[in-house]
């Protein structure tokens, strides 16, 4: 850890040593109620500035930046028209993680609802280790394998994802959630299917990926996919109202300049410039900051049990007119 941190810790604690001595027994260790290991670790606070408005972070403006979601769906909901997509949500939003957008000064919350089910057939690419297939018979002939980098872009992505599944097959490791499906890669984009050489009747039967040769297997399988209708709700017609909505949703703590002592403000300053850390028992300045962040489980009880199931340890705070993402974590003392 930084050498300046212990000295800062001593300076901050100097004026409140008597208070800490009187309260240390009440506070107890932040983990397990046992102070034995407290000297071997520190509680580190970091704050990352995210700007003066939350709108810049959470609201998309299609006139300024090309969004990753379906702009045609946004146009449809503004005009009161029905717009549907199959399998993928039009705005990639959920109830817990909504999408917001602005158009001509009006702010929308974007989402979708399932309105139907579609039956379809999709190509599924699976890869199998060619050397493994031949291990019990004779060495595999890898001379005819196509290099993954030589494939069309859609096939390169498909092979890369199917490679993850093949690598994990039979091992204890996992696979990328949301990418691997049915033990391989499912082609859904019409342009990728049309341009594919892997899916062609005369396509390659082997592919080389990162020094491993795989046997290619393509199956056309039945899928039942949801049909989503795009939704859009007007929630604000001014930047100030939108900002208030986002504050209510995203900000867990608000600290005004006058809420903290000079020593506590210095903790905030250090945390926003690389981080601040202390070992238990914490100085009154650090304890005041933790209370201002509403992170009392780190002070008032056993964070492993009392804080279990809570969202303690991270959040967004508004301080001195700016927003910060903060994080608390225990680290070994340096």
GROMACS .gro file of C-alpha atoms in nm:
model
  334
    1UNK     CA    1   0.000   0.000   0.000
    2UNK     CA    2   0.105   0.363  -0.028
    3UNK     CA    3   0.339   0.474   0.248
    4UNK     CA    4   0.153   0.802   0.292
    5UNK     CA    5  -0.166   0.627   0.402
    6UNK     CA    6  -0.051   0.516   0.751
    7UNK     CA    7   0.083   0.866   0.826
    8UNK     CA    8  -0.248   1.019   0.712
    9UNK     CA    9  -0.425   0.766   0.933
   10UNK     CA   10  -0.222   0.877   1.235
   11UNK     CA   11  -0.279   1.246   1.166
   12UNK     CA   12  -0.653   1.201   1.135
   13UNK     CA   13  -0.673   0.983   1.443
   14UNK     CA   14  -0.460   1.208   1.662
   15UNK     CA   15  -0.736   1.451   1.753
   16UNK     CA   16  -0.993   1.182   1.824
   17UNK     CA   17  -0.785   0.913   1.994
   18UNK     CA   18  -0.984   0.943   2.314
   19UNK     CA   19  -1.313   0.902   2.129
   20UNK     CA   20  -1.189   0.595   1.945
   21UNK     CA   21  -1.056   0.444   2.266
   22UNK     CA   22  -1.392   0.486   2.432
   23UNK     CA   23  -1.593   0.344   2.142
   24UNK     CA   24  -1.366   0.075   1.997
   25UNK     CA   25  -1.519  -0.192   2.217
   26UNK     CA   26  -1.868  -0.099   2.102
   27UNK     CA   27  -1.779  -0.094   1.733
   28UNK     CA   28  -1.616  -0.434   1.732
   29UNK     CA   29  -1.440  -0.584   1.432
   30UNK     CA   30  -1.609  -0.526   1.097
   31UNK     CA   31  -1.573  -0.894   1.016
   32UNK     CA   32  -1.665  -1.177   1.249
   33UNK     CA   33  -1.654  -0.962   1.564
   34UNK     CA   34  -1.295  -1.077   1.619
   35UNK     CA   35  -1.024  -0.810   1.616
   36UNK     CA   36  -0.746  -1.067   1.579
   37UNK     CA   37  -0.704  -1.019   1.205
   38UNK     CA   38  -0.799  -0.649   1.182
   39UNK     CA   39  -0.437  -0.533   1.187
   40UNK     CA   40  -0.366  -0.754   0.885
   41UNK     CA   41  -0.611  -0.579   0.654
   42UNK     CA   42  -0.750  -0.240   0.567
   43UNK     CA   43  -1.086  -0.116   0.446
   44UNK     CA   44  -1.023   0.074   0.124
   45UNK     CA   45  -1.259   0.338  -0.014
   46UNK     CA   46  -1.235   0.460  -0.373
   47UNK     CA   47  -1.450   0.721  -0.545
   48UNK     CA   48  -1.462   0.761  -0.922
   49UNK     CA   49  -1.610   1.084  -1.057
   50UNK     CA   50  -1.887   1.025  -1.311
   51UNK     CA   51  -1.981   1.384  -1.389
   52UNK     CA   52  -2.213   1.663  -1.286
   53UNK     CA   53  -2.526   1.511  -1.439
   54UNK     CA   54  -2.664   1.161  -1.450
   55UNK     CA   55  -2.832   1.231  -1.784
   56UNK     CA   56  -2.498   1.215  -1.963
   57UNK     CA   57  -2.453   0.865  -1.826
   58UNK     CA   58  -2.799   0.713  -1.846
   59UNK     CA   59  -2.987   0.892  -2.124
   60UNK     CA   60  -2.921   0.818  -2.491
   61UNK     CA   61  -2.961   1.092  -2.750
   62UNK     CA   62  -2.971   0.930  -3.097
   63UNK     CA   63  -2.905   1.268  -3.261
   64UNK     CA   64  -2.564   1.291  -3.093
   65UNK     CA   65  -2.445   0.932  -3.060
   66UNK     CA   66  -2.540   0.622  -3.256
   67UNK     CA   67  -2.714   0.398  -3.001
   68UNK     CA   68  -2.661   0.024  -2.979
   69UNK     CA   69  -3.035  -0.040  -2.973
   70UNK     CA   70  -3.301  -0.032  -3.246
   71UNK     CA   71  -3.361   0.330  -3.351
   72UNK     CA   72  -3.655   0.225  -3.569
   73UNK     CA   73  -3.825   0.091  -3.256
   74UNK     CA   74  -3.775   0.429  -3.086
   75UNK     CA   75  -3.930   0.610  -3.382
   76UNK     CA   76  -4.227   0.371  -3.375
   77UNK     CA   77  -4.306   0.418  -3.006
   78UNK     CA   78  -4.286   0.796  -3.044
   79UNK     CA   79  -4.542   0.775  -3.325
   80UNK     CA   80  -4.766   0.535  -3.133
   81UNK     CA   81  -4.702   0.249  -3.374
   82UNK     CA   82  -4.650  -0.120  -3.297
   83UNK     CA   83  -4.298  -0.248  -3.357
   84UNK     CA   84  -4.188  -0.603  -3.284
   85UNK     CA   85  -3.861  -0.791  -3.273
   86UNK     CA   86  -3.792  -1.163  -3.245
   87UNK     CA   87  -3.561  -1.316  -2.985
   88UNK     CA   88  -3.373  -0.993  -2.901
   89UNK     CA   89  -3.532  -0.710  -2.707
   90UNK     CA   90  -3.546  -0.391  -2.917
   91UNK     CA   91  -3.377  -0.175  -2.650
   92UNK     CA   92  -3.184  -0.446  -2.460
   93UNK     CA   93  -3.348  -0.318  -2.141
   94UNK     CA   94  -3.499  -0.487  -1.838
   95UNK     CA   95  -3.721  -0.377  -1.553
   96UNK     CA   96  -3.418  -0.351  -1.324
   97UNK     CA   97  -3.202  -0.190  -1.591
   98UNK     CA   98  -3.423   0.035  -1.804
   99UNK     CA   99  -3.313   0.233  -2.108
  100UNK     CA  100  -3.375   0.606  -2.129
  101UNK     CA  101  -3.370   0.824  -2.440
  102UNK     CA  102  -3.445   1.185  -2.530
  103UNK     CA  103  -3.605   1.330  -2.842
  104UNK     CA  104  -3.685   1.699  -2.892
  105UNK     CA  105  -3.664   1.767  -2.519
  106UNK     CA  106  -3.893   1.479  -2.420
  107UNK     CA  107  -3.753   1.192  -2.216
  108UNK     CA  108  -3.869   0.832  -2.258
  109UNK     CA  109  -3.829   0.514  -2.060
  110UNK     CA  110  -3.788   0.237  -2.318
  111UNK     CA  111  -3.873  -0.128  -2.275
  112UNK     CA  112  -4.064  -0.417  -2.428
  113UNK     CA  113  -4.329  -0.679  -2.358
  114UNK     CA  114  -4.363  -1.033  -2.492
  115UNK     CA  115  -4.660  -1.048  -2.726
  116UNK     CA  116  -4.612  -1.379  -2.908
  117UNK     CA  117  -4.397  -1.685  -2.969
  118UNK     CA  118  -4.229  -1.771  -3.298
  119UNK     CA  119  -4.121  -2.118  -3.409
  120UNK     CA  120  -3.815  -2.114  -3.632
  121UNK     CA  121  -3.519  -2.323  -3.745
  122UNK     CA  122  -3.165  -2.199  -3.679
  123UNK     CA  123  -2.821  -2.331  -3.775
  124UNK     CA  124  -2.618  -2.437  -3.471
  125UNK     CA  125  -2.239  -2.463  -3.494
  126UNK     CA  126  -2.058  -2.698  -3.257
  127UNK     CA  127  -1.686  -2.774  -3.253
  128UNK     CA  128  -1.514  -3.094  -3.138
  129UNK     CA  129  -1.143  -3.144  -3.081
  130UNK     CA  130  -1.020  -3.324  -3.392
  131UNK     CA  131  -0.712  -3.458  -3.213
  132UNK     CA  132  -0.931  -3.589  -2.934
  133UNK     CA  133  -1.151  -3.769  -3.185
  134UNK     CA  134  -0.846  -3.946  -3.326
  135UNK     CA  135  -0.668  -4.008  -2.997
  136UNK     CA  136  -0.788  -4.367  -2.968
  137UNK     CA  137  -0.743  -4.453  -3.335
  138UNK     CA  138  -0.489  -4.271  -3.546
  139UNK     CA  139  -0.354  -3.914  -3.550
  140UNK     CA  140  -0.589  -3.667  -3.715
  141UNK     CA  141  -0.504  -3.514  -4.050
  142UNK     CA  142  -0.502  -3.138  -3.981
  143UNK     CA  143  -0.363  -3.029  -4.314
  144UNK     CA  144  -0.707  -2.948  -4.454
  145UNK     CA  145  -0.821  -2.730  -4.164
  146UNK     CA  146  -0.915  -2.372  -4.247
  147UNK     CA  147  -0.772  -2.097  -4.026
  148UNK     CA  148  -1.039  -1.918  -3.825
  149UNK     CA  149  -0.895  -1.579  -3.922
  150UNK     CA  150  -0.956  -1.661  -4.290
  151UNK     CA  151  -1.332  -1.701  -4.242
  152UNK     CA  152  -1.596  -1.430  -4.303
  153UNK     CA  153  -1.660  -1.202  -4.001
  154UNK     CA  154  -1.982  -1.378  -3.899
  155UNK     CA  155  -1.811  -1.716  -3.910
  156UNK     CA  156  -1.513  -1.588  -3.712
  157UNK     CA  157  -1.743  -1.480  -3.432
  158UNK     CA  158  -1.934  -1.810  -3.447
  159UNK     CA  159  -1.616  -2.017  -3.435
  160UNK     CA  160  -1.473  -1.811  -3.149
  161UNK     CA  161  -1.784  -1.865  -2.936
  162UNK     CA  162  -1.816  -2.232  -3.029
  163UNK     CA  163  -1.449  -2.267  -2.938
  164UNK     CA  164  -1.529  -2.153  -2.582
  165UNK     CA  165  -1.794  -2.422  -2.556
  166UNK     CA  166  -1.564  -2.690  -2.697
  167UNK     CA  167  -1.284  -2.591  -2.462
  168UNK     CA  168  -1.514  -2.614  -2.160
  169UNK     CA  169  -1.672  -2.943  -2.265
  170UNK     CA  170  -1.575  -3.209  -2.014
  171UNK     CA  171  -1.397  -2.960  -1.789
  172UNK     CA  172  -1.505  -2.790  -1.470
  173UNK     CA  173  -1.484  -2.440  -1.616
  174UNK     CA  174  -1.775  -2.234  -1.741
  175UNK     CA  175  -1.863  -2.070  -2.070
  176UNK     CA  176  -1.959  -1.711  -2.156
  177UNK     CA  177  -2.317  -1.662  -2.043
  178UNK     CA  178  -2.538  -1.522  -2.316
  179UNK     CA  179  -2.301  -1.619  -2.599
  180UNK     CA  180  -2.277  -1.998  -2.591
  181UNK     CA  181  -2.610  -2.164  -2.657
  182UNK     CA  182  -2.692  -2.534  -2.689
  183UNK     CA  183  -2.325  -2.614  -2.657
  184UNK     CA  184  -2.217  -2.397  -2.950
  185UNK     CA  185  -2.315  -2.092  -3.149
  186UNK     CA  186  -2.660  -2.022  -3.293
  187UNK     CA  187  -2.669  -1.825  -3.621
  188UNK     CA  188  -2.950  -1.570  -3.613
  189UNK     CA  189  -2.839  -1.278  -3.828
  190UNK     CA  190  -2.959  -1.324  -4.188
  191UNK     CA  191  -2.656  -1.139  -4.327
  192UNK     CA  192  -2.414  -1.367  -4.137
  193UNK     CA  193  -2.600  -1.676  -4.261
  194UNK     CA  194  -2.594  -1.555  -4.623
  195UNK     CA  195  -2.221  -1.473  -4.609
  196UNK     CA  196  -2.120  -1.787  -4.418
  197UNK     CA  197  -1.875  -2.033  -4.566
  198UNK     CA  198  -1.907  -2.266  -4.267
  199UNK     CA  199  -2.278  -2.317  -4.336
  200UNK     CA  200  -2.233  -2.371  -4.711
  201UNK     CA  201  -2.286  -2.721  -4.852
  202UNK     CA  202  -1.922  -2.731  -4.961
  203UNK     CA  203  -1.795  -2.560  -4.645
  204UNK     CA  204  -1.490  -2.672  -4.446
  205UNK     CA  205  -1.515  -2.967  -4.211
  206UNK     CA  206  -1.230  -2.857  -3.986
  207UNK     CA  207  -1.110  -2.527  -3.845
  208UNK     CA  208  -0.792  -2.427  -3.663
  209UNK     CA  209  -0.838  -2.199  -3.359
  210UNK     CA  210  -0.541  -2.099  -3.145
  211UNK     CA  211  -0.328  -2.403  -3.227
  212UNK     CA  212  -0.620  -2.643  -3.186
  213UNK     CA  213  -0.793  -2.815  -3.476
  214UNK     CA  214  -1.166  -2.870  -3.440
  215UNK     CA  215  -1.410  -3.084  -3.631
  216UNK     CA  216  -1.704  -2.874  -3.748
  217UNK     CA  217  -2.056  -2.995  -3.689
  218UNK     CA  218  -2.357  -2.796  -3.812
  219UNK     CA  219  -2.713  -2.889  -3.718
  220UNK     CA  220  -3.037  -2.715  -3.803
  221UNK     CA  221  -3.255  -2.719  -3.496
  222UNK     CA  222  -3.597  -2.595  -3.392
  223UNK     CA  223  -3.628  -2.292  -3.165
  224UNK     CA  224  -3.921  -2.124  -2.995
  225UNK     CA  225  -3.839  -1.758  -2.957
  226UNK     CA  226  -4.025  -1.471  -2.788
  227UNK     CA  227  -4.165  -1.187  -2.995
  228UNK     CA  228  -4.120  -0.849  -2.825
  229UNK     CA  229  -4.322  -0.534  -2.881
  230UNK     CA  230  -4.131  -0.213  -2.817
  231UNK     CA  231  -4.272   0.018  -2.548
  232UNK     CA  232  -4.194   0.378  -2.465
  233UNK     CA  233  -4.329   0.591  -2.181
  234UNK     CA  234  -4.287   0.967  -2.154
  235UNK     CA  235  -4.147   1.033  -1.805
  236UNK     CA  236  -4.008   1.387  -1.824
  237UNK     CA  237  -4.026   1.695  -2.040
  238UNK     CA  238  -3.737   1.889  -1.889
  239UNK     CA  239  -3.373   1.807  -1.808
  240UNK     CA  240  -3.432   1.896  -1.442
  241UNK     CA  241  -3.718   1.651  -1.405
  242UNK     CA  242  -3.517   1.376  -1.575
  243UNK     CA  243  -3.223   1.446  -1.347
  244UNK     CA  244  -3.449   1.418  -1.041
  245UNK     CA  245  -3.582   1.084  -1.163
  246UNK     CA  246  -3.231   0.949  -1.211
  247UNK     CA  247  -3.117   1.079  -0.871
  248UNK     CA  248  -3.408   0.906  -0.703
  249UNK     CA  249  -3.322   0.581  -0.879
  250UNK     CA  250  -2.944   0.578  -0.880
  251UNK     CA  251  -2.810   0.783  -0.589
  252UNK     CA  252  -2.790   0.614  -0.251
  253UNK     CA  253  -2.622   0.890  -0.049
  254UNK     CA  254  -2.590   1.268  -0.069
  255UNK     CA  255  -2.320   1.455   0.116
  256UNK     CA  256  -2.319   1.833   0.134
  257UNK     CA  257  -1.997   2.024   0.204
  258UNK     CA  258  -2.117   2.120   0.554
  259UNK     CA  259  -2.210   1.763   0.648
  260UNK     CA  260  -1.852   1.657   0.718
  261UNK     CA  261  -1.564   1.781   0.928
  262UNK     CA  262  -1.244   1.902   0.756
  263UNK     CA  263  -1.077   1.570   0.839
  264UNK     CA  264  -1.367   1.373   0.691
  265UNK     CA  265  -1.361   1.592   0.379
  266UNK     CA  266  -0.994   1.506   0.343
  267UNK     CA  267  -1.086   1.136   0.351
  268UNK     CA  268  -1.326   1.203   0.062
  269UNK     CA  269  -1.057   1.396  -0.125
  270UNK     CA  270  -0.805   1.113  -0.087
  271UNK     CA  271  -1.061   0.851  -0.185
  272UNK     CA  272  -1.133   1.041  -0.507
  273UNK     CA  273  -0.762   1.062  -0.594
  274UNK     CA  274  -0.649   0.702  -0.583
  275UNK     CA  275  -0.818   0.572  -0.270
  276UNK     CA  276  -0.815   0.592   0.108
  277UNK     CA  277  -0.768   0.307   0.354
  278UNK     CA  278  -0.754   0.238   0.725
  279UNK     CA  279  -0.737  -0.062   0.953
  280UNK     CA  280  -0.988  -0.115   1.232
  281UNK     CA  281  -1.062   0.062   1.465
  282UNK     CA  282  -1.134   0.345   1.221
  283UNK     CA  283  -1.075   0.711   1.291
  284UNK     CA  284  -1.377   0.927   1.362
  285UNK     CA  285  -1.324   1.097   1.027
  286UNK     CA  286  -1.340   0.768   0.835
  287UNK     CA  287  -1.633   0.649   1.044
  288UNK     CA  288  -1.820   0.971   0.963
  289UNK     CA  289  -1.767   0.912   0.592
  290UNK     CA  290  -1.895   0.554   0.619
  291UNK     CA  291  -2.203   0.675   0.803
  292UNK     CA  292  -2.260   0.947   0.542
  293UNK     CA  293  -2.246   0.675   0.273
  294UNK     CA  294  -2.503   0.475   0.475
  295UNK     CA  295  -2.251   0.192   0.500
  296UNK     CA  296  -2.315   0.128   0.869
  297UNK     CA  297  -2.268  -0.251   0.845
  298UNK     CA  298  -1.896  -0.177   0.827
  299UNK     CA  299  -1.921  -0.001   1.164
  300UNK     CA  300  -2.215  -0.137   1.358
  301UNK     CA  301  -2.192  -0.510   1.315
  302UNK     CA  302  -2.058  -0.817   1.146
  303UNK     CA  303  -2.047  -0.734   0.774
  304UNK     CA  304  -2.031  -1.105   0.685
  305UNK     CA  305  -2.363  -1.181   0.857
  306UNK     CA  306  -2.541  -0.852   0.932
  307UNK     CA  307  -2.454  -0.721   0.588
  308UNK     CA  308  -2.526  -1.044   0.403
  309UNK     CA  309  -2.779  -1.001   0.128
  310UNK     CA  310  -2.747  -0.622   0.128
  311UNK     CA  311  -2.593  -0.406  -0.142
  312UNK     CA  312  -2.333  -0.270   0.096
  313UNK     CA  313  -1.994  -0.191  -0.043
  314UNK     CA  314  -2.075  -0.001  -0.363
  315UNK     CA  315  -2.307   0.267  -0.492
  316UNK     CA  316  -2.339   0.620  -0.625
  317UNK     CA  317  -2.304   0.930  -0.407
  318UNK     CA  318  -2.361   1.299  -0.478
  319UNK     CA  319  -2.102   1.524  -0.315
  320UNK     CA  320  -2.034   1.893  -0.371
  321UNK     CA  321  -2.243   1.906  -0.687
  322UNK     CA  322  -2.082   1.603  -0.851
  323UNK     CA  323  -2.162   1.234  -0.873
  324UNK     CA  324  -1.919   0.959  -0.776
  325UNK     CA  325  -1.926   0.581  -0.791
  326UNK     CA  326  -1.779   0.450  -0.469
  327UNK     CA  327  -1.653   0.110  -0.367
  328UNK     CA  328  -1.549  -0.037  -0.033
  329UNK     CA  329  -1.337  -0.348  -0.013
  330UNK     CA  330  -1.108  -0.519   0.235
  331UNK     CA  331  -0.745  -0.559   0.131
  332UNK     CA  332  -0.433  -0.696   0.300
  333UNK     CA  333  -0.245  -0.431   0.495
  334UNK     CA  334   0.072  -0.325   0.320
   0.00000   0.00000   0.00000
